[in-house]
Short mmCIF file of C-alpha atoms and ligand atoms in Angstrom, two decimals:
data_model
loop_
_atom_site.label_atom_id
_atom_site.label_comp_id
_atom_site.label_asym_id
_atom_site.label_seq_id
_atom_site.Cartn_x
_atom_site.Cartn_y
_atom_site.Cartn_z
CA UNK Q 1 125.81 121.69 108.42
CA UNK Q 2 125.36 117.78 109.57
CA UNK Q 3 124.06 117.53 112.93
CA UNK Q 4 126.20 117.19 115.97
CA UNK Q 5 125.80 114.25 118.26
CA UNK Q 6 124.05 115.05 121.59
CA UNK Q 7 126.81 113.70 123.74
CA UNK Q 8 124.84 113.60 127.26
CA UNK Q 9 122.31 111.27 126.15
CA UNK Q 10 122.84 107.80 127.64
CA UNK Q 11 123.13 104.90 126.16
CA UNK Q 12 119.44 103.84 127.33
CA UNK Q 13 118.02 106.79 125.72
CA UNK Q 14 119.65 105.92 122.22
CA UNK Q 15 118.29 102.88 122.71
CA UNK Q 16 114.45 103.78 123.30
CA UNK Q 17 115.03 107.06 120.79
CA UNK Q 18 115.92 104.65 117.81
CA UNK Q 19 113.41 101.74 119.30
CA UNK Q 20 116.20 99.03 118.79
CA UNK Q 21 116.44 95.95 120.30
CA UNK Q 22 119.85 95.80 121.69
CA UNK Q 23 121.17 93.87 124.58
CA UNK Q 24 122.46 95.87 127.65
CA UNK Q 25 126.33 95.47 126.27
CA UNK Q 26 126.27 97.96 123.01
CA UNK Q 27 129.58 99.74 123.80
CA UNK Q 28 131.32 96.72 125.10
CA UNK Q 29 134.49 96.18 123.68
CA UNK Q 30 134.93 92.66 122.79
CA UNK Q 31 138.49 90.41 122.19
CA UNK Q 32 138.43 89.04 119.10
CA UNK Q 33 138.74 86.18 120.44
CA UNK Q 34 135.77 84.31 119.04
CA UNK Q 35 135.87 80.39 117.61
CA UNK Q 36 134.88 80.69 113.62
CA UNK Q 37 132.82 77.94 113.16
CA UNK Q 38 132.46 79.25 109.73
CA UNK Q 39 133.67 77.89 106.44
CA UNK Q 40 133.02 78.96 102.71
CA UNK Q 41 130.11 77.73 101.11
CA UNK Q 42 130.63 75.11 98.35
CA UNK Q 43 130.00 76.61 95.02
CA UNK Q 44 126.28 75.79 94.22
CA UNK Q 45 125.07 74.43 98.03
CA UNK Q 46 121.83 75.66 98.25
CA UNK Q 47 119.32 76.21 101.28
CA UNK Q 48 117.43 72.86 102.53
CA UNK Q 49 114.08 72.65 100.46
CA UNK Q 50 111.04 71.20 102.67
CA UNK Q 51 109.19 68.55 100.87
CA UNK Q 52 106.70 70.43 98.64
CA UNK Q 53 103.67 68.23 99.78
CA UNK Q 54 104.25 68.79 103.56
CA UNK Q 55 103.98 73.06 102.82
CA UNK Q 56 100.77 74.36 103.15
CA UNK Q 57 101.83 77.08 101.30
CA UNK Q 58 101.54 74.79 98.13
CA UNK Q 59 99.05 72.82 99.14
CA UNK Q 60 96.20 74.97 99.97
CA UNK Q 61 94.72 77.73 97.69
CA UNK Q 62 95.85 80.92 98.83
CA UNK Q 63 93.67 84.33 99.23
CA UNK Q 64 95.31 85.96 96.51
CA UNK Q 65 94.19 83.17 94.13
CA UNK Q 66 90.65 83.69 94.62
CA UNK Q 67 90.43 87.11 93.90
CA UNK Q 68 91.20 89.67 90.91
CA UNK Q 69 93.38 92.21 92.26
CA UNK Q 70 93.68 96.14 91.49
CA UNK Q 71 93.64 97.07 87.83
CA UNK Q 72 95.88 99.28 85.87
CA UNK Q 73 94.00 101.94 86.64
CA UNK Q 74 94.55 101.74 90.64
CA UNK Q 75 98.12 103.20 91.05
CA UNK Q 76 98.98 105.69 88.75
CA UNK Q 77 102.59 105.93 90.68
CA UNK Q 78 103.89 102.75 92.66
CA UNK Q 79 104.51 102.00 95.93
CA UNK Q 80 106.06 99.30 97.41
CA UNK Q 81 103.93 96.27 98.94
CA UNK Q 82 102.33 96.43 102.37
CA UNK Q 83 105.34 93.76 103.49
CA UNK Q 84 108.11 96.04 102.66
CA UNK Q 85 106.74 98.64 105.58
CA UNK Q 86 110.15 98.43 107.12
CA UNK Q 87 112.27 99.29 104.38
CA UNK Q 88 111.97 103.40 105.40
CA UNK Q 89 114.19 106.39 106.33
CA UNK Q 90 114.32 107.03 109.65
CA UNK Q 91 115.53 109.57 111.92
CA UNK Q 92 116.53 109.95 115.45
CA UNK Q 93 115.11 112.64 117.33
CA UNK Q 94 117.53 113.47 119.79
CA UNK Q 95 119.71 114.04 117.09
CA UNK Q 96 118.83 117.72 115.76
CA UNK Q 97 116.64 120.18 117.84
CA UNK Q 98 114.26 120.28 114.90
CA UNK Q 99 112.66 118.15 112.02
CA UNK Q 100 113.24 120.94 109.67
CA UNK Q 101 117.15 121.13 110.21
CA UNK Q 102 117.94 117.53 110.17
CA UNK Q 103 118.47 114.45 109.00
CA UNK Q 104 117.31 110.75 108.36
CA UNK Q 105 119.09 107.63 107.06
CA UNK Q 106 118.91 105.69 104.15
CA UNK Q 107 117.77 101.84 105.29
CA UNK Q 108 120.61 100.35 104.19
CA UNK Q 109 119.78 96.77 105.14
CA UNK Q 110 116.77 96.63 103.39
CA UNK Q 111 118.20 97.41 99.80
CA UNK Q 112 120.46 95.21 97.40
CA UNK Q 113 122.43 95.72 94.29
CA UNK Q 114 124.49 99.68 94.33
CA UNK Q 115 121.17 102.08 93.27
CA UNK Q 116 118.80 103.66 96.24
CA UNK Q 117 115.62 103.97 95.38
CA UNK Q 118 114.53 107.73 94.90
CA UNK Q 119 112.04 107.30 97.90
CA UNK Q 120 115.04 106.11 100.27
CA UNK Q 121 117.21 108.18 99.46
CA UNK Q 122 119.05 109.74 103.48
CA UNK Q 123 117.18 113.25 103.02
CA UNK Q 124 119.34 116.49 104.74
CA UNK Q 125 118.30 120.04 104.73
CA UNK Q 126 119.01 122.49 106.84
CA UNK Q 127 115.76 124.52 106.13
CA UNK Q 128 113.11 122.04 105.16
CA UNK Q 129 112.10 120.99 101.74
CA UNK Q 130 111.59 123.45 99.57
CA UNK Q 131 108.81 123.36 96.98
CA UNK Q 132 109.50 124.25 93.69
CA UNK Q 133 107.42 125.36 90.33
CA UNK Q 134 110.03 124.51 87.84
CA UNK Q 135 108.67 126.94 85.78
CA UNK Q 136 109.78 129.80 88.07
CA UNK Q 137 113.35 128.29 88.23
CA UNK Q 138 115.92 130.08 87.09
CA UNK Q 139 119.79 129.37 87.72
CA UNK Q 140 121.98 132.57 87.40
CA UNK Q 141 125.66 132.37 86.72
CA UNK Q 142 127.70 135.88 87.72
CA UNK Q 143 131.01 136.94 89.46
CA UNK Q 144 134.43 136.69 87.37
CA UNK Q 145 132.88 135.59 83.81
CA UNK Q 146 132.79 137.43 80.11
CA UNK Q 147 128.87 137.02 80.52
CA UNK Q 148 126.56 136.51 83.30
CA UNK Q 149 123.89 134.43 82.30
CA UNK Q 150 120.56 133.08 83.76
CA UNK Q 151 119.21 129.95 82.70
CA UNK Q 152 115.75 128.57 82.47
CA UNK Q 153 114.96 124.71 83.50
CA UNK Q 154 114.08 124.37 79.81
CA UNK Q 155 117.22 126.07 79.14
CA UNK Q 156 119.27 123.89 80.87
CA UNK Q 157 117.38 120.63 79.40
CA UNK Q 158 118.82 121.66 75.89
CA UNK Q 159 122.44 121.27 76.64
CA UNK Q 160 124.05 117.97 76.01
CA UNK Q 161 123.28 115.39 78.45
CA UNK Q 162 125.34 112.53 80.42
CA UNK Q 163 124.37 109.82 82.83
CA UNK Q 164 126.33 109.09 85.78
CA UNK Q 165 126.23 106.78 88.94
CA UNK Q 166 127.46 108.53 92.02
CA UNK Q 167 127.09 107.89 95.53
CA UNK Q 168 126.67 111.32 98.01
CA UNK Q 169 128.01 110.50 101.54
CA UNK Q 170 127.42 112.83 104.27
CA UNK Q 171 130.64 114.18 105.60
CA UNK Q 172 128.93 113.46 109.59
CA UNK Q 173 128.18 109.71 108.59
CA UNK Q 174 129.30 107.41 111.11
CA UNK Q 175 130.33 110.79 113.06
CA UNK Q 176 128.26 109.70 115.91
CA UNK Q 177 130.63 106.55 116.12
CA UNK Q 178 133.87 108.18 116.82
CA UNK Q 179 134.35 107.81 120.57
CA UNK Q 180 132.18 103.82 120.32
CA UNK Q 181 130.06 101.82 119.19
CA UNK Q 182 126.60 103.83 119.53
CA UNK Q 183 123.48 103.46 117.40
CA UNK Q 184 122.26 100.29 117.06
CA UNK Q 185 121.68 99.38 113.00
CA UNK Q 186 123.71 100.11 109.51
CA UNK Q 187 120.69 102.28 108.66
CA UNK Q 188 121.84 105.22 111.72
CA UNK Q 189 125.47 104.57 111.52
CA UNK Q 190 126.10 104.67 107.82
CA UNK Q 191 122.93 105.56 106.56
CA UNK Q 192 123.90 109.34 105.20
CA UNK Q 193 125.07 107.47 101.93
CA UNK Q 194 122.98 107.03 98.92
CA UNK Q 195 123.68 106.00 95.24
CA UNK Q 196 121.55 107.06 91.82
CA UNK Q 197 122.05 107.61 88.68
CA UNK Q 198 122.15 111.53 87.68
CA UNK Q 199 120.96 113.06 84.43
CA UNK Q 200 122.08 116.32 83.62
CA UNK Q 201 124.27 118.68 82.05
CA UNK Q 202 128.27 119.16 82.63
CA UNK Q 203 128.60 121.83 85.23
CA UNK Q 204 131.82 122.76 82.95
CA UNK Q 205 129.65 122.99 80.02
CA UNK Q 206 127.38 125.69 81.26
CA UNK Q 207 131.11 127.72 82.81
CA UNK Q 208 132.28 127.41 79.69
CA UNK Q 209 128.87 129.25 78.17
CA UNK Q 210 129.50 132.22 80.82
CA UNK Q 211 133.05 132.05 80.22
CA UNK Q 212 135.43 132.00 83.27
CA UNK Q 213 138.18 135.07 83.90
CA UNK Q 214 141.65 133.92 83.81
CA UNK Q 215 141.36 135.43 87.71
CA UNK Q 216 138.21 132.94 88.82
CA UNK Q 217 139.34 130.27 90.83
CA UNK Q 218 136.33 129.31 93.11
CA UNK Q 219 133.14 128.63 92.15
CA UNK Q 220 130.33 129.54 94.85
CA UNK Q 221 126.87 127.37 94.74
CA UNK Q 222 123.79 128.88 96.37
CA UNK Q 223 121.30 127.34 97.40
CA UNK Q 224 117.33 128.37 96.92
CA UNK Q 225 115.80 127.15 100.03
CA UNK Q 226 114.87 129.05 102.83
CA UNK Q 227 118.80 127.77 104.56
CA UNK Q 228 120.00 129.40 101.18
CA UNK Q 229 123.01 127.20 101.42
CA UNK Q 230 126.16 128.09 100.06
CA UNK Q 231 129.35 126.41 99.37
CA UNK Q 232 132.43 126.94 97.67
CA UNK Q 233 134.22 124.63 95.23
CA UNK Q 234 137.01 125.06 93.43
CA UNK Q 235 137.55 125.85 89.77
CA UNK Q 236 139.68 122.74 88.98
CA UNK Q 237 136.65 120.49 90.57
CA UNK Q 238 134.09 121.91 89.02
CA UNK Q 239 135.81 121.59 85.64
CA UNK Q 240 136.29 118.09 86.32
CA UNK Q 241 133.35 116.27 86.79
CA UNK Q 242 130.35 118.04 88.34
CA UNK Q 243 127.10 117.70 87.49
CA UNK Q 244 123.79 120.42 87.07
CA UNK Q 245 121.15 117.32 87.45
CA UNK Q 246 117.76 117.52 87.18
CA UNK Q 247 117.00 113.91 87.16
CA UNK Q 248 117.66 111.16 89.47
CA UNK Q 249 116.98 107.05 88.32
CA UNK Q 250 115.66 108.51 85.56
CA UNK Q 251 112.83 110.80 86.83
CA UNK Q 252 112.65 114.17 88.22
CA UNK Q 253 114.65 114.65 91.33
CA UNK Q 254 112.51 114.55 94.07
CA UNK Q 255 111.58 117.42 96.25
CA UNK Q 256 114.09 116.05 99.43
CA UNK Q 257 116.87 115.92 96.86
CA UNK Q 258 116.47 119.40 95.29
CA UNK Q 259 113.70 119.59 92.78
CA UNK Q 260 114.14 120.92 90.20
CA UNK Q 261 118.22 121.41 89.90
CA UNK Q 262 120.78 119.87 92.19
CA UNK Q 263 124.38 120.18 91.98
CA UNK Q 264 126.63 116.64 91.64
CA UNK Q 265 130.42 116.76 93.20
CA UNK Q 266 131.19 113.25 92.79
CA UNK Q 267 133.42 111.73 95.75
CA UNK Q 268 132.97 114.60 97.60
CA UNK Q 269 131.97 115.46 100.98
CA UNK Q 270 127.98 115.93 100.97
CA UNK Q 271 127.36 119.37 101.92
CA UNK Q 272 128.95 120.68 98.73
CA UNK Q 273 126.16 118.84 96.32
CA UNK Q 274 123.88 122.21 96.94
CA UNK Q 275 120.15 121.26 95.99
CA UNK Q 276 117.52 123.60 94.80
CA UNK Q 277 120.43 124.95 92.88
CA UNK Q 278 120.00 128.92 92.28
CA UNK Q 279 123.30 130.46 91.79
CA UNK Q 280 126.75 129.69 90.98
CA UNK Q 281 129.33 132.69 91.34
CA UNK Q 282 133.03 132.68 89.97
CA UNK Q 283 135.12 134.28 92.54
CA UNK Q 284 138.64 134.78 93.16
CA UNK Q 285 138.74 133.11 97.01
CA UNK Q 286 136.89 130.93 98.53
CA UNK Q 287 133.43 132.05 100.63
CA UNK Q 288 134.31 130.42 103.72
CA UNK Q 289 137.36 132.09 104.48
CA UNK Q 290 134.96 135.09 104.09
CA UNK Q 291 132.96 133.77 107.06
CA UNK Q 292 133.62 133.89 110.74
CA UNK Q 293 134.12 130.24 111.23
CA UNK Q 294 134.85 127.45 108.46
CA UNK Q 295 132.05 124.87 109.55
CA UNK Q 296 133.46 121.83 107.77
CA UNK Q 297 136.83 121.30 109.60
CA UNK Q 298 138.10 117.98 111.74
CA UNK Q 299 139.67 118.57 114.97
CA UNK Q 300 142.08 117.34 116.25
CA UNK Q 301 144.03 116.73 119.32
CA UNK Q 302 146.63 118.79 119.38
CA UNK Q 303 143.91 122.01 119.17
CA UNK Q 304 144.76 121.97 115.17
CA UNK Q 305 141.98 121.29 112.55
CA UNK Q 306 142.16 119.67 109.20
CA UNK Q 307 140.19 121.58 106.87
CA UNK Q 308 139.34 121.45 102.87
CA UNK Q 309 138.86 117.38 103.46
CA UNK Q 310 136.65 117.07 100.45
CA UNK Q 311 136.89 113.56 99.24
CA UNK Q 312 135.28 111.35 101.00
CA UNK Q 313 138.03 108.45 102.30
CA UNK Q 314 137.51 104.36 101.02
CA UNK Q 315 134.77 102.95 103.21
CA UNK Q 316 132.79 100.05 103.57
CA UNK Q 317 129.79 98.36 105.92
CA UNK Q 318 128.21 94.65 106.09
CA UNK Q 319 124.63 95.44 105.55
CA UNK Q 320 123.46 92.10 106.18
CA UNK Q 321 123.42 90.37 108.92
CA UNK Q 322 123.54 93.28 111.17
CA UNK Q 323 121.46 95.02 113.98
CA UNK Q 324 118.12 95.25 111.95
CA UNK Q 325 118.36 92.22 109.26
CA UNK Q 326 119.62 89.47 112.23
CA UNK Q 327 119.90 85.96 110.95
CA UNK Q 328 116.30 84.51 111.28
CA UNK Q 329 117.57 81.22 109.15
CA UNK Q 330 119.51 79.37 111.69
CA UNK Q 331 122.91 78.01 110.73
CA UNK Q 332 123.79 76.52 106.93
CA UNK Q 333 123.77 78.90 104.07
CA UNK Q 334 124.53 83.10 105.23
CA UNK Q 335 124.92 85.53 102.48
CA UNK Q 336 126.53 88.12 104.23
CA UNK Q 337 126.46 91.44 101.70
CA UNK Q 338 127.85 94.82 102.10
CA UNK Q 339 128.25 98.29 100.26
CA UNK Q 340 131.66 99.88 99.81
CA UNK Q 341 132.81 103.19 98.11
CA UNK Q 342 135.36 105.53 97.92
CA UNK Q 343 135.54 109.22 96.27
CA UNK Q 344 138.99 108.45 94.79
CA UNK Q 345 137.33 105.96 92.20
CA UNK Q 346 136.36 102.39 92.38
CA UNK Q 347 136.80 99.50 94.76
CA UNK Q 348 139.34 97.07 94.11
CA UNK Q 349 138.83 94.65 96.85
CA UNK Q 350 137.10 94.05 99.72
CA UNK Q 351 137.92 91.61 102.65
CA UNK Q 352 135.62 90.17 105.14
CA UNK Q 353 136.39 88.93 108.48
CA UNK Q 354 134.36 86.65 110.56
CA UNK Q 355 136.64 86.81 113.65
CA UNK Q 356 136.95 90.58 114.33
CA UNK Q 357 139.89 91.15 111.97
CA UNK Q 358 142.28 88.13 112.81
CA UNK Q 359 141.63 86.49 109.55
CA UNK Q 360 140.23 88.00 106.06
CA UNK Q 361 138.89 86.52 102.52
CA UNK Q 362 138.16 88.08 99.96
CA UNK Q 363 134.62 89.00 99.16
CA UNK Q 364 133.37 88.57 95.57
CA UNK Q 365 132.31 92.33 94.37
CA UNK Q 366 129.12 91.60 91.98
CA UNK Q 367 127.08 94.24 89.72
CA UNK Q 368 128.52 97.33 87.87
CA UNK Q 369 132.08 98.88 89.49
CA UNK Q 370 132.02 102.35 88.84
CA UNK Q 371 133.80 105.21 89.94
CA UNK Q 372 132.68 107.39 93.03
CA UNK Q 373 129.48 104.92 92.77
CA UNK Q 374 128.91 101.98 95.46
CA UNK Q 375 130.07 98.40 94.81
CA UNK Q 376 128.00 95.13 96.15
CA UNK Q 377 130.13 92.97 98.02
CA UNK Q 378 129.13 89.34 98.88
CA UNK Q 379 130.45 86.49 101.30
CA UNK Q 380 128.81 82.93 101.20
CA UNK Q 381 129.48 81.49 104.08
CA UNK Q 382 127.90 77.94 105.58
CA UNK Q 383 127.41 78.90 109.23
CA UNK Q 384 127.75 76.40 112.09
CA UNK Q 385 125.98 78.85 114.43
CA UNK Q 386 128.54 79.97 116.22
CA UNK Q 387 129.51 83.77 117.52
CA UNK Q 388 131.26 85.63 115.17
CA UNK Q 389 132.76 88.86 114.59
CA UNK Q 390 131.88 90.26 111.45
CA UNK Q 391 134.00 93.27 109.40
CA UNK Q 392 134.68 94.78 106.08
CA UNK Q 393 137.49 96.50 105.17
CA UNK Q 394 137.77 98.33 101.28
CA UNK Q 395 140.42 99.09 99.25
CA UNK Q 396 140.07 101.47 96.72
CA UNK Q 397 141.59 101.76 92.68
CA UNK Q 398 144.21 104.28 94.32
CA UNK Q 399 145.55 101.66 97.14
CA UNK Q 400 143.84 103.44 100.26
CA UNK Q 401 143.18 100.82 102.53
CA UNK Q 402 139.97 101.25 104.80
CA UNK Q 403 141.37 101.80 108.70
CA UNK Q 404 140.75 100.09 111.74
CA UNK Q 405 138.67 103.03 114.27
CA UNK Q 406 141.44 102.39 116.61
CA UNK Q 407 144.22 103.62 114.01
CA UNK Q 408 141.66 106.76 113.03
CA UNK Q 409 141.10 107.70 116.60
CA UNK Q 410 145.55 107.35 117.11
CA UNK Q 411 145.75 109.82 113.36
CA UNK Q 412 142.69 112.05 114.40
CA UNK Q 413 141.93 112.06 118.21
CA UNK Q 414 138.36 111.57 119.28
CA UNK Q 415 137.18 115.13 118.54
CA UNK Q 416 136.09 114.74 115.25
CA UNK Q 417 132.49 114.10 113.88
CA UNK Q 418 133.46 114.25 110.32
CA UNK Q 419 135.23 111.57 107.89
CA UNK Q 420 134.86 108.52 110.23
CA UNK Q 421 135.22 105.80 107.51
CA UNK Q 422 136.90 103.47 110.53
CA UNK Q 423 135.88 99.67 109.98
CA UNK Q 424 132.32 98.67 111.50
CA UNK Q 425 132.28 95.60 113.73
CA UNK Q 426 129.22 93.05 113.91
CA UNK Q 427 128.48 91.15 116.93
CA UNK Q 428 126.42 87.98 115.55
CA UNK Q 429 124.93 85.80 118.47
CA UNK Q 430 124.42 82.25 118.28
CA UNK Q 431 120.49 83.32 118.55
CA UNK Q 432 121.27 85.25 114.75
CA UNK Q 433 120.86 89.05 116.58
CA UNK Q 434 123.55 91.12 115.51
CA UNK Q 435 124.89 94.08 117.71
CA UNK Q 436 126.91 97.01 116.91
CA UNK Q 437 130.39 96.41 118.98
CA UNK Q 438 134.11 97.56 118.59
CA UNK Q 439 137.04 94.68 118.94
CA UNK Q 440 139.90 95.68 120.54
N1 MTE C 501 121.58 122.11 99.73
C1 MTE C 501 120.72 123.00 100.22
N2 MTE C 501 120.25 123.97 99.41
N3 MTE C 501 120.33 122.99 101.52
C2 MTE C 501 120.81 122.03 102.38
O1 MTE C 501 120.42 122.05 103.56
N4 MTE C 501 122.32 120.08 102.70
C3 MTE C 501 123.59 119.53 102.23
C4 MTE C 501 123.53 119.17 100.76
N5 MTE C 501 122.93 120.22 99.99
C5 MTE C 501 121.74 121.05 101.91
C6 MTE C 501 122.08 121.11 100.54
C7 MTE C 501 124.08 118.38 102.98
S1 MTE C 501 124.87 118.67 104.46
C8 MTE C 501 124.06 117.11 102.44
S2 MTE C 501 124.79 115.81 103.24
C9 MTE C 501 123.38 116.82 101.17
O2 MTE C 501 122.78 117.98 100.60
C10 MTE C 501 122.32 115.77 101.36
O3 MTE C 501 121.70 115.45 100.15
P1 MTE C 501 120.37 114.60 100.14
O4 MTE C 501 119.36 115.29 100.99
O5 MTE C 501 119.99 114.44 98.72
O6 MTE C 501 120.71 113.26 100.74
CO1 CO C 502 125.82 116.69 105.01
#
């Protein structure tokens, strides 16, 4: 279950927790009233070059020229260099009660391009990590099938394979953002998203080995860590396109995303892609209605709750500039980038505004549109250094239309934590800091 906001922690205390360097005015509520000194960048302009004899960069021999550095023997697995110490999950403490039933965030505006890097990857687990010998895996498939089967790892790696690029979203992203503008960065208010590329085997394939009765309608996952987390899906999804993976990016999963088997519901809601995959059993109802309360439901106003809200709704976020990549450049050239997704399919468009949603153009969507996967959006901008108000809004392949958090909160009321794919509003100074606001 995602973690639920702590509600009576001030604003200061969000601030210090998530060691963010905010001014005073985070839940401010600004007009979007704001010049836009902007215009688009003329194909080709390019940043100002300094004269390469006045840059001592060029002109004096550098450290690293002096020296032979680390041979191929020095690191068997790579890491990242020394400068790239800030591109790390992080969590927020006052978040969860514990480490070990929690969650941390993807850095978001560190990374480029649609694919998170295994070792960035938002990690959530409601019972720690849990470390596997894949030798002593098995995955057992019972309940309303001609033959209950159990499945080795080597088993499983001699069924037919397929490749696919999905993102997972956590159904309580952005859920700390319903009632305003909170946590300060893209990395804490959308970072329970990532994207890889899964290898595995057809989740139909292996129901289709057991054989499914005519009477099985649900399919329950379980779960091998110590949370033994269980979720139920239904038989038309997981005929459709799940995914048994055991490889993420092309190597193993990693231990924080289920090692050795993890189960892939593409477009949908987090929770349901159980890792450390045990157990699936063919029922003829679903679990949850089985269990004294259905965790996963919206609430809403009226004292009603919305409830089986699998997909996960278009969405989108500028990634750059925002609270934790400000504009250090000064005015001229701005790339501003962005991820968006939906679990209905692929992005067809996405608009960016520089004036809080008066006025939109359309940003160019570069590298690989898949399905259920992110997109890359770009806007090249020549800034004058003005304010501005910066937004994204996605459409997706089915017409959905990202909403403004103002028309969520009107369809949903403010009780929710779940599904909050409202549009995210930057507050770019004339200094280049950026500050997480809502326009009105
Ligand atoms: N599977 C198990 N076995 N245990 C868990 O705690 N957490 C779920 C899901 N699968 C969980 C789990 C939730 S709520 C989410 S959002 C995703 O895993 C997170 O996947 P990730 O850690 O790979 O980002
Ligand atoms: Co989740």
């Amino acid at each position: 279950m995602p973690p639920k906001p702590d509600r009576t922690r001030t604003q200061d205390a969000v601030k210090s927790d998530t060691e963010m360097s905010a001014g005073p005015s985070r839940r401010q509520l600004l007009s979007a009233g704001l010049a836009t000194g902007v215009g688009v960048a003329a194909a080709g302009m390019a940043p100002k070059a300094v004269a390469a004899t006045a840059d001592p960069a060029i002109t004096t021999i550098q450290d690293w020229n002096k020296y032979l550095g680390d041979g191929v023997d020095a690191r068997p697995y790579g890491v990242p260099s020394p400068y790239e110490k800030e591109a790390v999950r992080r969590n927020v403490a006052w978040l969860t009660a514990d480490p070990k039933s929690s969650v941390n965030f993807t850095p978001l505006h560190e990374l480029d391009g649609i694919i998170t890097p295994n070792g960035l990857c938002f990690e959530r687990h409601h019972g720690g990590i849990a470390e596997y010998d894949p030798a002593e895996h098995r995955l057992m498939i019972n309940g309303l099938v001609e033959t209950p089967l159990v499945f080795t790892m080597e088993d499983i790696k001699r069924f037919p394979r397929e490749n696919k690029v999905y993102f997972l979203e956590c159904a309580a992203n952005s859920g700390m953002e319903w009632r305003g503008a909170q946590l300060n960065g893209c990395q804490f208010t959308h970072g329970m998203v990532h994207c890889v590329m899964y290898t595995g085997v057809s989740l139909r394939r292996l129901l289709e080995e057991a054989g499914v009765r005519t009477n099985g309608k649900w399919v329950l996952a379980e779960g091998a860590d110590a949370s033994a987390m269980t979720r139920s899906i239904p038989l038309e999804k997981a005929l459709d396109d799940c995914l048994v993976a055991y490889r993420m990016n092309g190597e193993a999963l990693r231990p924080e995303q289920g090692y050795p088997l993890r189960l892939v519901v593409p477009g949908w809601e987090g929770n349901m892609w159980v890792k450390w995959l045990r157990r699936l059993e063919v029922g003829d109802q679903p679990w949850h209605q089985r269990e004294e309360t259905s965790k996963y439901t919206d609430l809403l106003e009226n004292g009603k709750a919305r409830r089986f809200t699998w997909v996960m709704d278009v969405k989108s976020v500028i990634t750059s500039p925002s609270p934790q990549a400000p504009i250090t450049h000064g005015r001229g050239p701005l790339v501003i980038s962005g991820i968006a997704w939906s679990g209905n399919g692929t992005i067809k468009r996405v608009d960016v505004s520089v004036d809080g949603g008066k006025n939109w153009r359309t940003a160019r969507i570069d590298g690989p549109s898949l399905p259920k996967a992110l997109h890359r959006f770009y806007l090249d901008l020549d800034w004058d250094g003005s304010e501005l108000l910066i937004q994204s809004r996605a459409i997706d392949e089915r017409g959905f239309i990202q909403p403004t958090k103002d028309e969520l909160r009107a369809a949903r009321g403010e009780n929710s934590i779940y599904h909050n794919n409202g549009i995210q509003t930057w507050y770019v100074k004339a200094d280049g800091t950026v500050e997480n606001v809502e326009v009105s």
